[in-house]
Coordinates of C-alpha atoms and ligand atoms in Angstrom, one line a residue:
Chain A
M1 CA 231.5 112.0 44.3
T2 CA 228.1 110.5 45.0
E3 CA 226.3 113.4 46.6
V4 CA 226.3 117.1 45.8
D5 CA 229.0 118.6 48.0
T6 CA 229.2 122.2 48.9
V7 CA 231.9 124.0 50.7
R8 CA 231.6 127.7 51.6
L9 CA 234.3 130.2 52.3
D10 CA 233.9 133.8 53.4
L11 CA 236.9 136.1 53.6
P12 CA 237.9 139.7 53.8
A13 CA 238.1 141.3 50.3
T14 CA 241.9 141.8 50.3
H15 CA 244.6 140.4 48.1
K16 CA 246.3 139.1 51.2
Y17 CA 244.0 136.1 51.8
L18 CA 243.3 135.1 48.2
N19 CA 245.9 132.4 48.6
V20 CA 243.3 130.6 50.8
V21 CA 240.9 130.4 47.8
G22 CA 243.3 128.7 45.6
A23 CA 244.3 126.2 48.3
C24 CA 240.7 125.3 48.9
I25 CA 240.1 124.6 45.2
G26 CA 243.3 122.5 45.1
E27 CA 242.2 120.3 48.0
L28 CA 238.6 120.0 46.8
L29 CA 239.8 118.8 43.4
E30 CA 242.2 116.3 45.1
R31 CA 239.0 114.5 46.1
V32 CA 237.6 114.2 42.6
E33 CA 238.5 111.0 40.9
G34 CA 239.3 110.5 37.2
L35 CA 240.2 114.1 36.3
H36 CA 241.8 114.6 33.0
E37 CA 245.1 116.6 33.4
P38 CA 244.4 117.3 37.0
T39 CA 247.3 119.8 37.5
V40 CA 246.3 122.0 34.5
L41 CA 242.6 121.8 35.3
T42 CA 243.2 122.7 38.9
Y43 CA 245.5 125.6 37.9
N44 CA 242.9 126.9 35.5
I45 CA 240.1 126.9 38.0
Q46 CA 242.4 128.4 40.6
L47 CA 243.4 131.2 38.2
A48 CA 239.9 132.0 37.0
V49 CA 238.4 132.2 40.6
H50 CA 241.4 134.2 41.7
E51 CA 240.9 136.7 38.9
I52 CA 237.2 137.2 39.9
C53 CA 238.3 137.7 43.5
A54 CA 241.0 140.1 42.6
N55 CA 238.5 142.1 40.5
I56 CA 236.1 142.2 43.4
V57 CA 238.9 143.6 45.6
D58 CA 240.1 146.1 43.0
H59 CA 236.9 147.2 41.2
A60 CA 233.8 146.2 43.2
Y61 CA 235.2 147.5 46.5
G62 CA 238.2 149.5 45.2
E63 CA 239.7 151.9 47.7
K64 CA 236.3 152.7 49.2
S65 CA 235.2 149.6 51.0
P66 CA 238.1 148.1 52.8
A67 CA 235.7 146.2 55.1
G68 CA 234.0 144.4 52.3
R69 CA 233.9 140.6 52.1
I70 CA 233.8 137.9 49.5
G71 CA 231.5 134.9 49.9
I72 CA 232.4 131.9 47.8
T73 CA 230.4 128.6 47.5
F74 CA 232.1 125.6 45.8
T75 CA 229.6 123.0 44.6
L76 CA 230.6 119.6 43.2
Q77 CA 227.9 117.9 41.2
P78 CA 228.9 114.2 40.9
V79 CA 226.2 113.2 38.3
T80 CA 227.0 115.9 35.8
R81 CA 230.7 116.1 36.9
T82 CA 230.4 119.8 37.2
M83 CA 232.0 122.3 39.5
H84 CA 230.2 125.6 40.2
V85 CA 231.9 128.4 42.0
D86 CA 229.5 131.1 43.2
L87 CA 231.0 134.4 44.4
H88 CA 229.1 137.1 46.2
D89 CA 230.1 140.6 47.1
T90 CA 228.4 143.8 48.2
G91 CA 230.5 146.3 46.3
A92 CA 229.9 148.3 43.1
A93 CA 228.2 146.6 40.2
F94 CA 230.1 145.3 37.1
D95 CA 229.1 147.2 33.9
A96 CA 229.0 144.5 31.2
E97 CA 228.1 147.1 28.5
R98 CA 231.4 149.0 29.1
Y99 CA 233.5 145.8 29.2
Q100 CA 236.0 145.4 26.3
E101 CA 237.9 142.3 25.4
P102 CA 241.7 142.9 25.4
D103 CA 243.5 143.2 22.0
L104 CA 246.1 140.4 22.5
D105 CA 248.2 141.6 19.6
A106 CA 248.8 145.0 21.2
A107 CA 250.5 144.2 24.5
Q108 CA 248.5 146.0 27.1
V109 CA 249.0 146.4 30.8
R110 CA 245.6 145.6 32.2
G111 CA 242.5 143.8 31.0
Y112 CA 243.6 140.1 30.9
G113 CA 241.5 139.1 34.0
L114 CA 238.0 138.5 32.6
F115 CA 239.5 137.3 29.3
L116 CA 241.3 134.5 31.2
V117 CA 238.2 133.7 33.2
K118 CA 236.1 133.3 30.1
E119 CA 238.8 131.2 28.3
L120 CA 239.4 129.0 31.3
M121 CA 235.9 128.3 32.4
D122 CA 233.0 126.7 30.5
D123 CA 230.5 129.3 31.6
V124 CA 230.7 132.7 33.4
L125 CA 227.5 134.4 34.6
Y126 CA 227.2 137.8 36.3
E127 CA 224.1 139.2 37.8
T128 CA 223.2 141.9 40.3
E129 CA 221.1 140.7 43.2
A130 CA 219.2 142.6 45.9
N131 CA 222.1 142.4 48.3
G132 CA 225.0 142.7 45.9
N133 CA 226.8 141.0 43.0
H134 CA 226.8 137.4 42.0
W135 CA 229.4 135.7 39.8
R136 CA 228.9 132.0 38.8
L137 CA 231.7 130.1 37.2
T138 CA 231.1 126.6 35.8
K139 CA 233.6 124.0 34.8
Q140 CA 233.0 120.5 33.5
L141 CA 235.4 118.1 35.3
Chain B
M1 CA 299.0 150.8 11.4
D2 CA 296.4 152.2 13.7
I3 CA 294.0 149.7 15.3
T4 CA 291.0 150.9 17.2
V5 CA 289.7 148.5 19.7
D6 CA 286.5 149.5 21.5
E7 CA 285.0 147.7 24.3
H8 CA 281.2 147.6 24.6
I9 CA 279.7 146.5 27.8
I10 CA 276.1 145.6 27.6
R11 CA 274.5 145.3 31.0
I12 CA 271.7 142.7 31.1
V13 CA 270.1 142.0 34.4
T14 CA 268.5 138.7 35.2
V15 CA 265.6 138.7 37.7
A16 CA 264.3 135.4 39.0
P17 CA 261.3 135.6 41.3
H18 CA 260.8 132.5 43.4
G19 CA 257.2 131.6 44.1
R20 CA 253.8 133.0 43.1
I21 CA 253.4 136.4 41.4
D22 CA 250.0 137.6 42.1
A23 CA 247.9 140.7 43.1
F24 CA 249.2 140.4 46.7
N25 CA 253.0 140.5 45.9
A26 CA 253.1 142.0 42.4
A27 CA 253.9 145.4 43.9
T28 CA 257.1 144.0 45.5
L29 CA 258.3 142.7 42.1
R30 CA 257.3 146.0 40.4
G31 CA 259.2 148.0 43.0
R32 CA 262.4 146.0 42.5
L33 CA 262.1 146.3 38.7
D34 CA 261.4 150.1 39.0
E35 CA 264.6 150.5 41.0
L36 CA 266.6 148.7 38.3
L37 CA 264.9 150.8 35.5
N38 CA 265.7 154.0 37.5
E39 CA 269.4 152.9 37.7
G40 CA 269.4 152.8 33.9
V41 CA 269.0 149.1 33.3
N42 CA 267.0 148.5 30.2
R43 CA 267.9 144.9 29.2
F44 CA 266.2 142.3 31.3
V45 CA 265.9 138.5 31.5
L46 CA 262.9 137.7 33.6
D47 CA 263.3 134.1 34.7
L48 CA 259.9 132.6 35.5
S49 CA 261.1 129.1 35.8
D50 CA 260.5 129.0 39.5
V51 CA 257.1 130.8 39.3
P52 CA 254.4 128.3 39.9
F53 CA 251.5 130.8 39.5
L54 CA 251.2 134.0 37.7
D55 CA 248.0 136.1 37.7
S56 CA 246.9 139.1 35.6
A57 CA 248.4 141.5 38.1
G58 CA 251.7 139.7 37.6
M59 CA 251.3 139.8 33.9
A60 CA 250.7 143.6 34.1
V61 CA 254.1 144.0 35.8
L62 CA 255.8 142.1 32.9
I63 CA 254.1 144.3 30.3
S64 CA 254.9 147.5 32.1
L65 CA 258.5 146.5 32.3
L66 CA 258.6 145.7 28.6
K67 CA 257.1 149.0 27.7
R68 CA 259.6 151.0 29.8
A69 CA 262.6 148.9 28.7
R70 CA 261.7 149.3 25.0
Q71 CA 261.1 153.0 25.4
S72 CA 264.7 153.4 26.4
G73 CA 266.0 151.1 23.6
G74 CA 266.2 147.9 25.7
D75 CA 264.2 144.7 25.8
V76 CA 262.8 142.0 28.1
K77 CA 263.2 138.3 27.5
L78 CA 261.3 135.7 29.5
V79 CA 262.3 132.3 30.6
W80 CA 259.3 129.9 30.5
P81 CA 257.8 128.8 33.8
A82 CA 258.4 125.1 34.6
E83 CA 254.8 124.6 35.3
E84 CA 252.9 123.5 32.2
A85 CA 249.7 125.1 33.2
A86 CA 251.4 128.5 33.6
R87 CA 253.1 128.1 30.1
R88 CA 249.7 127.6 28.6
I89 CA 248.4 130.8 30.1
L90 CA 251.4 132.7 28.5
R91 CA 250.4 131.2 25.1
L92 CA 246.7 131.9 25.6
T93 CA 247.4 135.6 26.2
K94 CA 250.0 135.7 23.4
F95 CA 252.7 136.7 25.8
D96 CA 255.0 134.3 23.9
R97 CA 254.6 136.5 20.9
V98 CA 255.0 139.8 22.6
F99 CA 258.1 138.6 24.5
A100 CA 261.1 136.6 23.3
M101 CA 260.9 133.4 25.2
S102 CA 263.7 131.0 26.2
E103 CA 263.9 127.7 28.0
T104 CA 266.8 128.8 30.2
A105 CA 268.2 132.0 31.6
D106 CA 271.5 131.3 29.7
M107 CA 269.7 131.0 26.4
A108 CA 267.8 134.2 27.1
L109 CA 271.1 136.0 27.9
N110 CA 272.7 134.8 24.7
S111 CA 269.7 136.0 22.6
F112 CA 270.5 139.6 23.4
Chain C
M1 CA 248.5 141.9 60.8
T2 CA 247.1 145.3 61.6
E3 CA 243.4 144.6 61.7
V4 CA 241.4 141.6 63.1
D5 CA 241.0 139.3 60.2
T6 CA 238.4 136.6 60.1
V7 CA 238.0 133.8 57.5
R8 CA 235.0 131.5 57.6
L9 CA 234.7 128.0 56.2
D10 CA 231.6 125.8 56.2
L11 CA 231.9 122.2 55.0
P12 CA 230.1 118.9 55.1
A13 CA 231.0 116.9 58.2
T14 CA 232.9 114.2 56.3
H15 CA 236.5 113.1 56.6
K16 CA 236.7 113.5 52.9
Y17 CA 237.0 117.3 52.9
L18 CA 239.0 117.9 56.1
N19 CA 242.0 118.4 53.9
V20 CA 240.5 121.8 53.0
V21 CA 240.7 122.8 56.7
G22 CA 244.4 122.2 57.0
A23 CA 245.2 124.0 53.7
C24 CA 243.3 127.1 54.9
I25 CA 245.2 127.2 58.1
G26 CA 248.5 126.8 56.2
E27 CA 247.7 129.7 53.8
L28 CA 246.5 131.9 56.6
L29 CA 249.6 131.4 58.6
E30 CA 251.7 132.1 55.5
R31 CA 250.5 135.7 55.9
V32 CA 251.5 136.1 59.5
E33 CA 255.0 137.5 59.8
G34 CA 257.6 136.7 62.4
L35 CA 256.3 133.3 63.4
H36 CA 258.7 131.2 65.6
E37 CA 259.2 127.8 63.9
P38 CA 256.4 128.4 61.4
T39 CA 256.4 124.8 60.0
V40 CA 256.0 123.2 63.4
L41 CA 253.5 125.8 64.6
T42 CA 251.4 125.4 61.4
Y43 CA 251.5 121.6 61.7
N44 CA 250.4 121.7 65.3
I45 CA 247.4 124.0 64.7
Q46 CA 246.5 122.0 61.6
L47 CA 246.6 118.7 63.6
A48 CA 244.6 120.1 66.5
V49 CA 241.8 121.6 64.4
H50 CA 241.8 118.4 62.3
E51 CA 241.3 116.3 65.4
I52 CA 238.3 118.5 66.6
C53 CA 236.8 118.1 63.1
A54 CA 237.4 114.4 63.0
N55 CA 235.7 114.1 66.4
I56 CA 232.7 116.1 65.2
V57 CA 232.4 113.7 62.2
D58 CA 232.9 110.6 64.3
H59 CA 231.2 111.4 67.6
A60 CA 229.0 114.5 67.3
Y61 CA 227.3 113.3 64.1
G62 CA 228.4 109.7 64.1
E63 CA 226.6 107.4 61.7
K64 CA 223.3 109.2 62.4
S65 CA 223.7 112.6 60.8
P66 CA 225.5 112.3 57.5
A67 CA 224.1 115.6 56.3
G68 CA 225.6 117.6 59.2
R69 CA 228.0 120.4 58.7
I70 CA 231.0 122.0 60.4
G71 CA 231.3 125.8 60.5
I72 CA 234.8 127.1 61.3
T73 CA 235.8 130.7 61.9
F74 CA 239.5 131.6 61.9
T75 CA 240.4 134.8 63.6
L76 CA 243.8 136.5 63.6
Q77 CA 244.3 139.1 66.3
P78 CA 247.3 141.2 65.4
V79 CA 247.7 143.1 68.6
T80 CA 247.7 140.1 70.9
R81 CA 249.2 137.9 68.2
T82 CA 246.6 135.3 68.8
M83 CA 244.8 132.9 66.5
H84 CA 241.3 131.7 67.5
V85 CA 239.6 128.8 65.7
D86 CA 235.9 128.5 66.5
L87 CA 234.1 125.4 65.4
H88 CA 230.3 124.9 65.4
D89 CA 228.3 121.8 64.8
T90 CA 224.7 120.7 65.4
G91 CA 225.4 117.1 66.4
A92 CA 225.4 115.3 69.8
A93 CA 227.0 117.1 72.7
F94 CA 230.4 116.2 74.2
D95 CA 230.3 114.9 77.7
A96 CA 233.3 116.4 79.4
E97 CA 232.5 114.4 82.7
R98 CA 233.0 111.1 80.9
Y99 CA 236.2 112.1 79.1
Q100 CA 239.3 110.3 80.2
E101 CA 242.9 111.2 79.4
P102 CA 244.7 108.5 77.6
D103 CA 247.3 106.5 79.5
L104 CA 250.3 107.0 77.3
D105 CA 252.3 104.2 78.9
A106 CA 249.7 101.6 77.9
A107 CA 249.6 101.7 74.2
Q108 CA 246.0 102.2 73.3
V109 CA 244.2 102.3 70.0
R110 CA 241.9 105.4 70.5
G111 CA 241.8 108.4 72.7
Y112 CA 244.8 110.5 71.4
G113 CA 242.6 113.1 69.7
L114 CA 241.6 115.5 72.5
F115 CA 244.9 114.8 74.3
L116 CA 246.8 116.2 71.2
V117 CA 244.4 119.2 71.0
K118 CA 245.1 120.1 74.6
E119 CA 248.8 119.7 74.3
L120 CA 249.2 121.6 71.0
M121 CA 246.9 124.5 71.7
D122 CA 247.2 127.1 74.5
D123 CA 243.5 126.9 75.3
V124 CA 240.6 124.7 74.5
L125 CA 237.0 125.6 75.3
Y126 CA 233.9 123.6 74.7
E127 CA 230.3 124.7 75.3
T128 CA 226.9 123.7 74.2
E129 CA 224.9 126.5 72.6
A130 CA 221.2 126.9 71.7
N131 CA 221.9 125.7 68.2
G132 CA 224.6 123.1 68.8
N133 CA 228.2 122.8 70.0
H134 CA 231.0 125.3 70.1
W135 CA 234.7 124.5 70.4
R136 CA 237.2 127.4 70.6
L137 CA 240.9 126.7 70.2
T138 CA 243.3 129.5 71.0
K139 CA 247.0 129.7 70.0
Q140 CA 249.5 132.4 70.7
L141 CA 251.5 133.1 67.5
Chain D
M1 CA 280.6 63.5 61.5
D2 CA 277.0 64.6 61.3
I3 CA 276.4 68.2 60.7
T4 CA 273.0 69.7 60.9
V5 CA 272.4 72.8 59.0
D6 CA 269.0 74.5 59.4
E7 CA 267.9 77.5 57.4
H8 CA 265.6 80.0 59.2
I9 CA 263.8 82.4 57.0
I10 CA 262.3 85.3 58.9
R11 CA 259.8 87.2 56.8
I12 CA 259.7 90.9 57.5
V13 CA 257.5 93.1 55.5
T14 CA 258.3 96.8 54.9
V15 CA 255.3 99.0 54.3
A16 CA 255.9 102.6 53.2
P17 CA 252.9 104.8 52.8
H18 CA 253.4 107.9 50.7
G19 CA 251.4 111.0 51.8
R20 CA 249.1 111.9 54.6
I21 CA 247.7 109.2 56.9
D22 CA 244.4 110.6 58.3
A23 CA 240.8 109.8 59.1
F24 CA 240.0 109.9 55.4
N25 CA 242.5 107.3 54.2
A26 CA 243.5 105.4 57.4
A27 CA 241.0 102.6 56.4
T28 CA 243.0 102.0 53.2
L29 CA 246.2 101.5 55.1
R30 CA 244.4 99.3 57.7
G31 CA 243.0 97.2 55.0
R32 CA 246.4 96.5 53.4
L33 CA 247.9 95.7 56.8
D34 CA 245.0 93.4 57.6
E35 CA 245.6 91.5 54.4
L36 CA 249.3 91.0 55.4
L37 CA 248.4 89.9 58.9
N38 CA 245.9 87.4 57.5
E39 CA 248.6 86.1 55.3
G40 CA 250.6 85.3 58.4
V41 CA 253.0 88.2 58.4
N42 CA 253.8 89.4 61.9
R43 CA 257.1 91.3 61.5
F44 CA 256.6 94.8 60.0
V45 CA 258.7 97.8 59.3
L46 CA 256.3 100.8 58.9
D47 CA 258.4 103.4 57.0
L48 CA 256.8 106.8 57.8
S49 CA 259.7 108.8 56.2
D50 CA 257.4 110.0 53.4
V51 CA 254.4 110.7 55.6
P52 CA 254.0 114.4 56.1
F53 CA 250.9 114.3 58.3
L54 CA 249.7 111.6 60.7
D55 CA 246.5 112.1 62.8
S56 CA 245.1 110.1 65.7
A57 CA 243.1 107.9 63.2
G58 CA 246.5 107.0 61.6
M59 CA 248.0 106.4 65.0
A60 CA 245.2 104.1 65.8
V61 CA 246.1 102.0 62.8
L62 CA 249.7 101.7 64.0
I63 CA 248.7 100.6 67.5
S64 CA 246.2 98.1 66.2
L65 CA 248.9 96.6 64.0
L66 CA 251.4 96.5 66.9
K67 CA 248.9 94.6 69.1
R68 CA 248.0 92.0 66.4
A69 CA 251.6 91.5 65.4
R70 CA 252.8 91.0 69.0
Q71 CA 249.9 88.7 69.8
S72 CA 251.3 86.3 67.2
G73 CA 254.9 86.7 68.4
G74 CA 255.9 89.4 65.9
D75 CA 256.7 93.1 66.2
V76 CA 256.4 96.4 64.4
K77 CA 259.3 98.9 64.0
L78 CA 258.7 102.4 62.8
V79 CA 260.9 104.6 60.6
W80 CA 260.8 108.2 61.8
P81 CA 258.9 110.7 59.5
A82 CA 261.2 113.2 57.8
E83 CA 258.9 116.0 59.0
E84 CA 260.1 117.4 62.3
A85 CA 256.6 118.4 63.4
A86 CA 255.4 114.8 62.9
R87 CA 258.3 113.4 64.9
R88 CA 257.4 115.6 67.8
I89 CA 253.9 114.2 67.8
L90 CA 255.3 110.7 68.1
R91 CA 257.4 111.8 71.0
L92 CA 254.5 113.6 72.7
T93 CA 252.3 110.5 72.5
K94 CA 255.2 108.3 73.6
F95 CA 254.9 106.3 70.4
D96 CA 258.7 106.4 70.3
R97 CA 258.7 104.3 73.5
V98 CA 255.9 101.9 72.5
F99 CA 257.6 101.2 69.1
A100 CA 261.2 100.6 68.3
M101 CA 262.2 103.6 66.1
S102 CA 264.8 103.8 63.4
E103 CA 266.1 106.5 61.1
T104 CA 265.9 104.3 58.0
A105 CA 264.1 101.2 56.8
D106 CA 267.4 99.3 56.5
M107 CA 268.3 100.1 60.1
A108 CA 264.8 99.0 61.1
L109 CA 265.2 95.7 59.2
N110 CA 268.6 95.0 60.8
S111 CA 267.1 95.5 64.3
F112 CA 264.9 92.4 64.0
Ligands
ADP1 N1 233.9 142.7 40.0 C1 233.9 143.8 39.3 N2 233.2 144.9 39.7 C2 233.2 146.0 38.9 N3 233.9 146.2 37.8 C3 234.6 145.1 37.3 C4 234.7 143.9 38.0 N4 235.5 143.1 37.3 C5 235.9 143.7 36.3 N5 235.4 145.0 36.2 C6 235.6 146.0 35.2 O1 236.0 145.3 34.0 C7 237.3 145.7 33.6 C8 238.1 144.6 33.0 O2 238.5 143.7 34.0 P1 239.7 142.7 33.8 O3 239.5 142.0 32.5 O4 239.7 141.7 35.0 O5 241.0 143.5 33.7 P2 241.6 144.5 34.8 O6 241.1 144.1 36.1 O7 243.1 144.3 34.6 O8 241.2 145.9 34.4 C9 237.9 146.4 34.8 O9 238.9 147.3 34.5 C10 236.7 147.0 35.5 O10 236.4 148.2 35.0
ADP2 N1 232.8 116.4 69.2 C1 232.5 115.4 70.1 N2 231.2 115.2 70.3 C2 230.9 114.1 71.2 N3 231.8 113.4 71.8 C3 233.1 113.6 71.6 C4 233.5 114.6 70.7 N4 234.9 114.6 70.8 C5 235.2 113.7 71.6 N5 234.2 113.0 72.1 C6 234.2 111.9 73.1 O1 235.5 111.9 73.7 C7 236.2 110.7 73.5 C8 237.7 111.0 73.4 O2 238.0 111.6 72.1 P1 239.4 111.6 71.5 O3 240.4 112.0 72.6 O4 239.4 112.5 70.3 O5 239.7 110.1 71.1 P2 238.9 109.2 70.1 O6 238.2 110.1 69.1 O7 240.0 108.4 69.5 O8 238.0 108.3 70.9 C9 235.6 110.1 72.3 O9 235.7 108.7 72.2 C10 234.1 110.6 72.4 O10 233.4 109.7 73.3

């Protein structure tokens, strides 16, 4: 890690190909030296990014936009030892006002996705842009 | 002397998925579990030891199963995944409090 | 495989991240049903695409253009059961006229790359385009 | 009666890379082999059994080694990769004719 490296992935918004996302993250982190608990760290980033993607498939596009796509940019910052994952979609916006944290003591069927993302990443940003939605996940390596 | 001997057979079904449980294939697992529920099974051991990755869609399947099993007087016990990272997620989401957890399928069976 | 699915990957032209390319191919082929000898088929496509990428790093960009990138589009055609892999770079052109097949009976150090690509894929096309080079590999699944 | 007993010690070095050999890490393998060649080693068993992927850059390292070893009167024997797809590539490129191939490192050692 001596330069800023970016890898971009662009795929159909379907659960079918989300396995590609996790594999990319795994291989990218293979190339980062000196990770603390690399297996757990990799799993956590894979799960967080996977949950954002699954939400884009289920909620941003829903049944309506089967032809939608997810654009993902992975950025490795060597100096700050940071990984950024930027996700773009052109589906419906996320309504942060209406979002409710899950009550972990009352077993519930849905609602663990964003909770996991927030717990597993150091920073989660969501914004609407002119041409869609942008999620940025940040993790210190 | 009259001696009454009754036999009680408790049916417990062990389900061991092999591989990832995620949004892509959670429906397959849900379908299989629904079949079992519809057959009247309400005691389950879900053996996650060979599940290397479990997302929130997979977790939803586990909670749905638990709700339906308990509604009919049964229960669901989980076997911990082998993968440490996956174990941590079950602790983070307090699944290890909602479900009875065991290290092996045998231990889970014996806990019924 | 009921629709045409495309997945795009864009990465720095460095050997370091070619592991990502192979992993993507592996995961994509995981989703194709009814493959004959899936492990060997996957390996062959991974190796062929890897060789084209390694050549882009070594020959198209060489020492000169460290900031170059490789753009890859994977297309799965369900009806014809075909996988296309399109690779784009903006480095030096390939000179097909000067290319020589390796002599397999005289052990030689270099020159196995394109030979393997041609042997392992059903079709290999190279063309120069306005904005760089285009390789298209085709494999029947 | 005079009896002459001479001891001949032939040094054969077994090198077993674990994991992929490709354009990214071929230089590491080449560096290690160069060290051995510079130490005077010229008989090698290259055990590929745990190499799941070998690209043309990795193959170049093998051929370079063979050339340098044979130049100084030595040889290089290969142990087949476990992975069938990788074996087929060695056959396709006729590496199995250029190198003596063995199923195990022991068999390769005994063939010297
Ligand atoms: N990308 C998104 N676009 C639109 N709405 C979203 C998105 N992600 C999440 N949401 C909303 O936030 C809620 C909570 O999401 P999450 O915590 O992942 O749980 P779940 O997906 O199981 O409902 C969703 O039910 C949905 O209403
Ligand atoms: N993408 C490319 N751009 C420019 N020249 C190339 C490219 N790929 C291959 N070549 C040329 O073709 C030759 C043969 O390539 P190859 O069969 O892969 O063997 P090697 O890379 O080991 O030389 C290379 O040495 C190079 O001169």
